[in-house]
Amino acid sequence: MDEGNKEQCCTVQELLSIEPLSRSVIVAGWRGKQRKISRVLGFKGVDSAAILQDALIIFDLNEKMLHFESGIELCLHNSVAAILFVNPGQVFSQHLLNAAETYQIPLLFHYHPITESDVVFSLELTATLKDKDKLISFAENSGLHQTAVTLQTDLPALVKGLSSYLQGSVVLVNSVFQISDYSSQDQEFTGHELGNMTKKVCQQYYQQHELNQSSRNPYGGDTCTENGEVIHYYIDKLSSDSRIFGFLLVMKAGERLNKLDLCRMRKTSFSCTKELIHKKNLEQIEMKYKDQFIYDLLYNNFENEKALVQRGRYWGWDLKVPHQLFIIEPDDYKTTGNKGQLLEELTLAVQLFLKVKFRNFIITEQQEQVVILVPVMAEDGKTYRENSKKVAKSLQGNIQEVLPDVSVSIGIGKFYPTGVDLCRSYQEGKQALELGRFIRDKGHRTHFEDLGIIRLLAHVSLEQLDDFYKEYLQAVIDYDEKNNTNYLEILQTYFGMNGDFNLTAEKLFMHPNTLRNRLKKIEEILDVDFQKIENLLTIAVACKISKMCKTSL
């Protein structure tokens, strides 16, 4: 390099941000990425008399070299900026790799043809772009990505490559922050600590950053380990066409990421997104056939039980074993913006729960609902019912933890000992889910056998139901409209609390004696006597129907 070029300098990391050096593989010593490069020397220029400090040394391993390792050690002892090996085909000793780590001198492999003049030109270009404050934008818009893109395509390699480059922990999570893959340098965190840190970062992200907010830069913040150490974290959303495939998370103690680090993270995010889209497309092809089988199972499109069991074995499901059916649906579906994204995240959250609780299970999305079938042991009928409610409660709690802003209701079908009757359980589960909304609040868990008389009403037309409740409640409805009272609400709450004065009064924020007086007034308006069981039953059913009719509007 001539004298004018000696003033042109940049760091090792900056030089590796553009072509052709961006395709180099980092082997060791990357902690020295901020070393300054002011000159480029070929291996022939390396001797004890040469000034090697701040030089990038090129070793073309296609050429025959004497005293190869001693030459490398000479470079390491003389504080070169970095060493680039072109066409590496031999194994390097662990001693050299350890020395590079100790001296913090980057060792780089380059598997494509490159000459000393190419590197000199890159150095001059990098220095010029840096002086004009255009290096970052040039690197971001480069047509060819760095190693993470050009040489590595699978997700584990992408994650490991970024972790090595950033010298920190890199975690790939799905859209509900379940860890899919991770890589950590120098065992910065144990697996347990990494899981806890990811959960903390997830909570902070949801609290401080809207998921649908577009941001070019990865979102960053700080958190602390259990020992109080401050950790810098960065999150990049992996999305395409408003669909979220996951997040790339970087956690690092000490120095924050610089602009080139963030540039590399964004490029890796781009590659991860492409790979996740490809993976999702393959999964959807397989799921299409699985869903068709499950659809046939839920609608009993089989000649006999033997045919059902045989087809189930193809997918690894033993349908000779009894299964319990659950149907899960988000509340307020009509107000949900991206139903597809929500349903996908809900399915992931359910899978997370099921993998811990059950060895084998069936899950599918049917008609914008998540349907699951879990194997159960032989028990008596009452135990089945109680255990299914416990599972539903635990499942609901897990979903709330993973998706804190999502409320779901669960319908539970009756238990049947054979697979051919799962179609009946499916229809009953749908009824439990739908009718449960009429008799309970949002976020309900309803077993079909808990519906009672409401089960009979499911088969009556809405017109007949509408006529029935108005026949017995129209007087109080008219009175409320005329006098601006809430007697219908009082009546519905009273029956909803199973006729308990104290619970009803507490729910309505009134004194029990006041409640008694108002119920007396309602008796006068309706011209009924609540001491007569037939009157009480009729009005109770009318109240349930009124709620059903209004909810179905």
PDB file of C-alpha atoms in Angstrom, residues 322 375-380:
ATOM      1  CA  PRO A 322     -60.015 -42.943  25.256  1.00  0.00           C
ATOM      2  CA  PRO A 375     -55.579 -39.286  26.157  1.00  0.00           C
ATOM      3  CA  VAL A 376     -57.082 -40.244  29.523  1.00  0.00           C
ATOM      4  CA  MET A 377     -56.831 -43.239  31.840  1.00  0.00           C
ATOM      5  CA  ALA A 378     -59.761 -45.492  32.714  1.00  0.00           C
ATOM      6  CA  GLU A 379     -61.735 -43.824  35.524  1.00  0.00           C
ATOM      7  CA  ASP A 380     -65.340 -43.509  36.651  1.00  0.00           C
TER       8      ASP A 380
END
